Amino acid sequence: AQDSQWRVRLAVVDTLPAYATHLGMDIFNARLKDVQARALSDSVAHIRERAIANLVDLAELFGDQWMLEQMLPAVVESSKQSGPNSYLGRITSLQAAGSLAAVMPASVVSETLVTQIAVPLSRDRVANVRIAAADALMQCSKKLEKENPSFIKENIRPVLVDLSKDSDTDVKFMAELALHA
């Protein structure tokens, strides 16, 4: 998983859900959880994308509580990174939040994915991060629209309205798309 060849790293990341299924939670936590966490911050976008897809598979396999305790802290932490190249970690955490919204309970979506990741990053100085935040908020809204519509009205919609007035045209576009989704 630390190979210099990105295709080898991708092959390892591709196999993680299968290993998790066959080895079980305890062995995965002991030996492979860190590989999954590192893949979320890989320098190659394709590996990060596959690692995000793995999060959904792992949440379905090991359950919400496991995801909340074992993987979400790393996702939340990467959303708080700052520095010249850390915007990729912030975007990855937003993409993970959007993907996980479909499989996590509404309480986790509202309390963690929206409140701790998407809303704070909607004010990021990097336009691409704000675009990803609008997209994540749209995905989270889809999950919450039936279970907690008042949360959307009070917490998500105002953020999207603010983003729809952004100085960047692409941010405006994504926010408008999210508002009308």
PDB file of C-alpha atoms in Angstrom:
ATOM      1  CA  ALA A   1       0.000   0.000   0.000  1.00  0.00           C
ATOM      2  CA  GLN A   2       3.063   2.248   0.210  1.00  0.00           C
ATOM      3  CA  ASP A   3       4.463   1.160  -3.152  1.00  0.00           C
ATOM      4  CA  SER A   4       5.897   3.877  -5.387  1.00  0.00           C
ATOM      5  CA  GLN A   5       3.768   2.608  -8.301  1.00  0.00           C
ATOM      6  CA  TRP A   6       0.274   4.052  -8.095  1.00  0.00           C
ATOM      7  CA  ARG A   7      -1.254   1.077  -9.930  1.00  0.00           C
ATOM      8  CA  VAL A   8       0.003  -1.250  -7.210  1.00  0.00           C
ATOM      9  CA  ARG A   9      -1.464   1.015  -4.520  1.00  0.00           C
ATOM     10  CA  LEU A  10      -4.754   1.086  -6.433  1.00  0.00           C
ATOM     11  CA  ALA A  11      -4.807  -2.712  -6.671  1.00  0.00           C
ATOM     12  CA  VAL A  12      -4.319  -2.960  -2.912  1.00  0.00           C
ATOM     13  CA  VAL A  13      -7.070  -0.426  -2.213  1.00  0.00           C
ATOM     14  CA  ASP A  14      -9.392  -2.237  -4.639  1.00  0.00           C
ATOM     15  CA  THR A  15      -9.078  -5.439  -2.594  1.00  0.00           C
ATOM     16  CA  LEU A  16      -9.759  -3.912   0.834  1.00  0.00           C
ATOM     17  CA  PRO A  17     -13.549  -4.521   0.877  1.00  0.00           C
ATOM     18  CA  ALA A  18     -13.022  -8.158  -0.121  1.00  0.00           C
ATOM     19  CA  TYR A  19     -10.413  -8.607   2.598  1.00  0.00           C
ATOM     20  CA  ALA A  20     -12.755  -6.956   5.092  1.00  0.00           C
ATOM     21  CA  THR A  21     -15.508  -9.406   4.150  1.00  0.00           C
ATOM     22  CA  HIS A  22     -13.287 -12.459   4.489  1.00  0.00           C
ATOM     23  CA  LEU A  23     -11.111 -11.456   7.438  1.00  0.00           C
ATOM     24  CA  GLY A  24     -13.691  -9.710   9.598  1.00  0.00           C
ATOM     25  CA  MET A  25     -13.696  -6.494  11.553  1.00  0.00           C
ATOM     26  CA  ASP A  26     -11.040  -7.306  14.159  1.00  0.00           C
ATOM     27  CA  ILE A  27      -8.346  -8.311  11.678  1.00  0.00           C
ATOM     28  CA  PHE A  28      -9.278  -5.469   9.324  1.00  0.00           C
ATOM     29  CA  ASN A  29      -8.951  -2.973  12.174  1.00  0.00           C
ATOM     30  CA  ALA A  30      -5.626  -4.414  13.250  1.00  0.00           C
ATOM     31  CA  ARG A  31      -3.993  -4.729   9.843  1.00  0.00           C
ATOM     32  CA  LEU A  32      -5.818  -2.873   7.076  1.00  0.00           C
ATOM     33  CA  LYS A  33      -7.700   0.088   8.565  1.00  0.00           C
ATOM     34  CA  ASP A  34      -4.600   2.290   8.341  1.00  0.00           C
ATOM     35  CA  VAL A  35      -4.116   1.309   4.684  1.00  0.00           C
ATOM     36  CA  GLN A  36      -7.681   2.469   3.988  1.00  0.00           C
ATOM     37  CA  ALA A  37      -7.141   5.710   5.909  1.00  0.00           C
ATOM     38  CA  ARG A  38      -3.880   6.456   4.055  1.00  0.00           C
ATOM     39  CA  ALA A  39      -5.572   5.835   0.708  1.00  0.00           C
ATOM     40  CA  LEU A  40      -7.908   8.747   1.433  1.00  0.00           C
ATOM     41  CA  SER A  41      -4.907  11.073   1.312  1.00  0.00           C
ATOM     42  CA  ASP A  42      -3.035   9.451  -1.587  1.00  0.00           C
ATOM     43  CA  SER A  43      -1.513  11.789  -4.159  1.00  0.00           C
ATOM     44  CA  VAL A  44      -3.376   9.981  -6.981  1.00  0.00           C
ATOM     45  CA  ALA A  45      -7.009  11.007  -7.420  1.00  0.00           C
ATOM     46  CA  HIS A  46      -8.125   7.576  -8.670  1.00  0.00           C
ATOM     47  CA  ILE A  47      -6.887   5.966  -5.454  1.00  0.00           C
ATOM     48  CA  ARG A  48      -8.667   8.569  -3.314  1.00  0.00           C
ATOM     49  CA  GLU A  49     -11.870   7.976  -5.284  1.00  0.00           C
ATOM     50  CA  ARG A  50     -11.648   4.227  -4.759  1.00  0.00           C
ATOM     51  CA  ALA A  51     -10.950   4.754  -1.059  1.00  0.00           C
ATOM     52  CA  ILE A  52     -14.133   6.852  -0.821  1.00  0.00           C
ATOM     53  CA  ALA A  53     -16.112   4.068  -2.508  1.00  0.00           C
ATOM     54  CA  ASN A  54     -14.567   1.643  -0.008  1.00  0.00           C
ATOM     55  CA  LEU A  55     -15.930   3.740   2.865  1.00  0.00           C
ATOM     56  CA  VAL A  56     -19.465   3.071   1.640  1.00  0.00           C
ATOM     57  CA  ASP A  57     -18.752  -0.668   1.293  1.00  0.00           C
ATOM     58  CA  LEU A  58     -17.148  -0.803   4.735  1.00  0.00           C
ATOM     59  CA  ALA A  59     -20.033   1.108   6.343  1.00  0.00           C
ATOM     60  CA  GLU A  60     -22.469  -1.401   4.896  1.00  0.00           C
ATOM     61  CA  LEU A  61     -20.300  -4.330   6.010  1.00  0.00           C
ATOM     62  CA  PHE A  62     -19.243  -3.258   9.513  1.00  0.00           C
ATOM     63  CA  GLY A  63     -22.095  -0.905  10.359  1.00  0.00           C
ATOM     64  CA  ASP A  64     -22.677   2.712  11.277  1.00  0.00           C
ATOM     65  CA  GLN A  65     -21.058   2.567  14.691  1.00  0.00           C
ATOM     66  CA  TRP A  66     -17.835   1.152  13.271  1.00  0.00           C
ATOM     67  CA  MET A  67     -17.721   3.881  10.619  1.00  0.00           C
ATOM     68  CA  LEU A  68     -18.427   6.551  13.216  1.00  0.00           C
ATOM     69  CA  GLU A  69     -15.683   5.316  15.560  1.00  0.00           C
ATOM     70  CA  GLN A  70     -13.035   3.974  13.180  1.00  0.00           C
ATOM     71  CA  MET A  71     -13.075   5.957   9.922  1.00  0.00           C
ATOM     72  CA  LEU A  72     -15.045   9.185  10.290  1.00  0.00           C
ATOM     73  CA  PRO A  73     -12.554  10.738  12.731  1.00  0.00           C
ATOM     74  CA  ALA A  74      -9.890  10.556   9.994  1.00  0.00           C
ATOM     75  CA  VAL A  75     -12.291  12.065   7.444  1.00  0.00           C
ATOM     76  CA  VAL A  76     -13.205  14.903   9.818  1.00  0.00           C
ATOM     77  CA  GLU A  77      -9.530  15.495  10.608  1.00  0.00           C
ATOM     78  CA  SER A  78      -8.593  15.738   6.914  1.00  0.00           C
ATOM     79  CA  SER A  79     -11.333  18.340   6.486  1.00  0.00           C
ATOM     80  CA  LYS A  80      -9.465  20.574   8.939  1.00  0.00           C
ATOM     81  CA  GLN A  81      -6.069  20.454   7.224  1.00  0.00           C
ATOM     82  CA  SER A  82      -4.441  23.634   6.029  1.00  0.00           C
ATOM     83  CA  GLY A  83      -1.417  24.186   3.864  1.00  0.00           C
ATOM     84  CA  PRO A  84      -0.470  24.440   0.199  1.00  0.00           C
ATOM     85  CA  ASN A  85      -1.644  20.961  -0.887  1.00  0.00           C
ATOM     86  CA  SER A  86      -4.195  20.235   1.812  1.00  0.00           C
ATOM     87  CA  TYR A  87      -7.127  21.378  -0.311  1.00  0.00           C
ATOM     88  CA  LEU A  88      -7.124  17.876  -1.819  1.00  0.00           C
ATOM     89  CA  GLY A  89      -7.707  16.417   1.640  1.00  0.00           C
ATOM     90  CA  ARG A  90     -10.531  18.870   2.228  1.00  0.00           C
ATOM     91  CA  ILE A  91     -12.138  17.995  -1.110  1.00  0.00           C
ATOM     92  CA  THR A  92     -11.729  14.278  -0.412  1.00  0.00           C
ATOM     93  CA  SER A  93     -13.408  14.650   2.978  1.00  0.00           C
ATOM     94  CA  LEU A  94     -16.328  16.435   1.283  1.00  0.00           C
ATOM     95  CA  GLN A  95     -16.601  13.755  -1.381  1.00  0.00           C
ATOM     96  CA  ALA A  96     -16.569  11.122   1.353  1.00  0.00           C
ATOM     97  CA  ALA A  97     -19.293  12.995   3.239  1.00  0.00           C
ATOM     98  CA  GLY A  98     -21.446  13.113   0.110  1.00  0.00           C
ATOM     99  CA  SER A  99     -20.967   9.405  -0.575  1.00  0.00           C
ATOM    100  CA  LEU A 100     -21.511   8.315   3.024  1.00  0.00           C
ATOM    101  CA  ALA A 101     -24.711  10.363   3.307  1.00  0.00           C
ATOM    102  CA  ALA A 102     -26.582   7.656   1.404  1.00  0.00           C
ATOM    103  CA  VAL A 103     -25.670   4.859   3.840  1.00  0.00           C
ATOM    104  CA  MET A 104     -25.319   6.535   7.224  1.00  0.00           C
ATOM    105  CA  PRO A 105     -28.185   7.328   9.604  1.00  0.00           C
ATOM    106  CA  ALA A 106     -29.719  10.796   9.446  1.00  0.00           C
ATOM    107  CA  SER A 107     -28.259  11.681  12.847  1.00  0.00           C
ATOM    108  CA  VAL A 108     -24.702  11.041  11.621  1.00  0.00           C
ATOM    109  CA  VAL A 109     -25.391  12.918   8.394  1.00  0.00           C
ATOM    110  CA  SER A 110     -26.622  15.987  10.244  1.00  0.00           C
ATOM    111  CA  GLU A 111     -24.288  15.948  13.261  1.00  0.00           C
ATOM    112  CA  THR A 112     -21.059  14.898  11.552  1.00  0.00           C
ATOM    113  CA  LEU A 113     -21.146  15.072   7.770  1.00  0.00           C
ATOM    114  CA  VAL A 114     -22.975  18.394   7.521  1.00  0.00           C
ATOM    115  CA  THR A 115     -22.086  20.172  10.758  1.00  0.00           C
ATOM    116  CA  GLN A 116     -18.439  19.122  11.115  1.00  0.00           C
ATOM    117  CA  ILE A 117     -17.376  18.802   7.470  1.00  0.00           C
ATOM    118  CA  ALA A 118     -19.576  20.434   4.812  1.00  0.00           C
ATOM    119  CA  VAL A 119     -20.703  23.628   6.541  1.00  0.00           C
ATOM    120  CA  PRO A 120     -17.249  24.700   7.783  1.00  0.00           C
ATOM    121  CA  LEU A 121     -15.708  23.986   4.365  1.00  0.00           C
ATOM    122  CA  SER A 122     -18.398  25.982   2.570  1.00  0.00           C
ATOM    123  CA  ARG A 123     -16.429  29.044   3.711  1.00  0.00           C
ATOM    124  CA  ASP A 124     -13.064  27.753   2.437  1.00  0.00           C
ATOM    125  CA  ARG A 125     -10.849  30.184   0.526  1.00  0.00           C
ATOM    126  CA  VAL A 126     -10.386  27.670  -2.343  1.00  0.00           C
ATOM    127  CA  ALA A 127     -13.263  27.770  -4.829  1.00  0.00           C
ATOM    128  CA  ASN A 128     -13.019  24.050  -5.681  1.00  0.00           C
ATOM    129  CA  VAL A 129     -13.499  23.222  -2.007  1.00  0.00           C
ATOM    130  CA  ARG A 130     -16.622  25.400  -1.882  1.00  0.00           C
ATOM    131  CA  ILE A 131     -17.920  23.623  -5.002  1.00  0.00           C
ATOM    132  CA  ALA A 132     -17.348  20.257  -3.322  1.00  0.00           C
ATOM    133  CA  ALA A 133     -19.069  21.576  -0.180  1.00  0.00           C
ATOM    134  CA  ALA A 134     -22.173  22.538  -2.176  1.00  0.00           C
ATOM    135  CA  ASP A 135     -22.198  19.092  -3.774  1.00  0.00           C
ATOM    136  CA  ALA A 136     -21.818  17.359  -0.386  1.00  0.00           C
ATOM    137  CA  LEU A 137     -24.638  19.462   1.044  1.00  0.00           C
ATOM    138  CA  MET A 138     -26.817  18.445  -1.895  1.00  0.00           C
ATOM    139  CA  GLN A 139     -26.100  14.746  -1.241  1.00  0.00           C
ATOM    140  CA  CYS A 140     -26.752  15.153   2.471  1.00  0.00           C
ATOM    141  CA  SER A 141     -30.014  16.966   1.740  1.00  0.00           C
ATOM    142  CA  LYS A 142     -31.225  14.019  -0.317  1.00  0.00           C
ATOM    143  CA  LYS A 143     -30.763  11.775   2.712  1.00  0.00           C
ATOM    144  CA  LEU A 144     -32.376  14.216   5.143  1.00  0.00           C
ATOM    145  CA  GLU A 145     -35.317  15.425   3.035  1.00  0.00           C
ATOM    146  CA  LYS A 146     -37.682  12.758   4.381  1.00  0.00           C
ATOM    147  CA  GLU A 147     -36.193  12.205   7.822  1.00  0.00           C
ATOM    148  CA  ASN A 148     -35.298  15.730   8.924  1.00  0.00           C
ATOM    149  CA  PRO A 149     -36.564  18.462   6.561  1.00  0.00           C
ATOM    150  CA  SER A 150     -36.348  21.129   9.266  1.00  0.00           C
ATOM    151  CA  PHE A 151     -32.579  20.538   9.531  1.00  0.00           C
ATOM    152  CA  ILE A 152     -32.260  21.252   5.811  1.00  0.00           C
ATOM    153  CA  LYS A 153     -34.306  24.432   6.131  1.00  0.00           C
ATOM    154  CA  GLU A 154     -32.369  25.708   9.164  1.00  0.00           C
ATOM    155  CA  ASN A 155     -28.819  24.494   8.487  1.00  0.00           C
ATOM    156  CA  ILE A 156     -28.242  23.525   4.858  1.00  0.00           C
ATOM    157  CA  ARG A 157     -30.393  25.870   2.811  1.00  0.00           C
ATOM    158  CA  PRO A 158     -28.925  29.091   4.307  1.00  0.00           C
ATOM    159  CA  VAL A 159     -25.402  27.872   3.492  1.00  0.00           C
ATOM    160  CA  LEU A 160     -26.409  27.062  -0.082  1.00  0.00           C
ATOM    161  CA  VAL A 161     -28.075  30.471  -0.434  1.00  0.00           C
ATOM    162  CA  ASP A 162     -24.820  32.112   0.699  1.00  0.00           C
ATOM    163  CA  LEU A 163     -22.857  29.987  -1.772  1.00  0.00           C
ATOM    164  CA  SER A 164     -25.252  30.975  -4.563  1.00  0.00           C
ATOM    165  CA  LYS A 165     -24.008  34.560  -4.038  1.00  0.00           C
ATOM    166  CA  ASP A 166     -20.320  33.542  -4.210  1.00  0.00           C
ATOM    167  CA  SER A 167     -17.909  35.551  -6.364  1.00  0.00           C
ATOM    168  CA  ASP A 168     -16.914  32.365  -8.253  1.00  0.00           C
ATOM    169  CA  THR A 169     -19.343  31.426 -11.042  1.00  0.00           C
ATOM    170  CA  ASP A 170     -18.783  27.678 -10.658  1.00  0.00           C
ATOM    171  CA  VAL A 171     -19.531  27.854  -6.930  1.00  0.00           C
ATOM    172  CA  LYS A 172     -22.714  29.795  -7.725  1.00  0.00           C
ATOM    173  CA  PHE A 173     -23.712  27.192 -10.308  1.00  0.00           C
ATOM    174  CA  MET A 174     -23.241  24.229  -7.955  1.00  0.00           C
ATOM    175  CA  ALA A 175     -25.064  25.996  -5.128  1.00  0.00           C
ATOM    176  CA  GLU A 176     -27.997  26.803  -7.421  1.00  0.00           C
ATOM    177  CA  LEU A 177     -28.032  23.195  -8.591  1.00  0.00           C
ATOM    178  CA  ALA A 178     -28.100  22.014  -4.988  1.00  0.00           C
ATOM    179  CA  LEU A 179     -30.857  24.452  -4.063  1.00  0.00           C
ATOM    180  CA  HIS A 180     -33.078  23.166  -6.838  1.00  0.00           C
ATOM    181  CA  ALA A 181     -32.280  19.464  -6.438  1.00  0.00           C
TER     182      ALA A 181
END
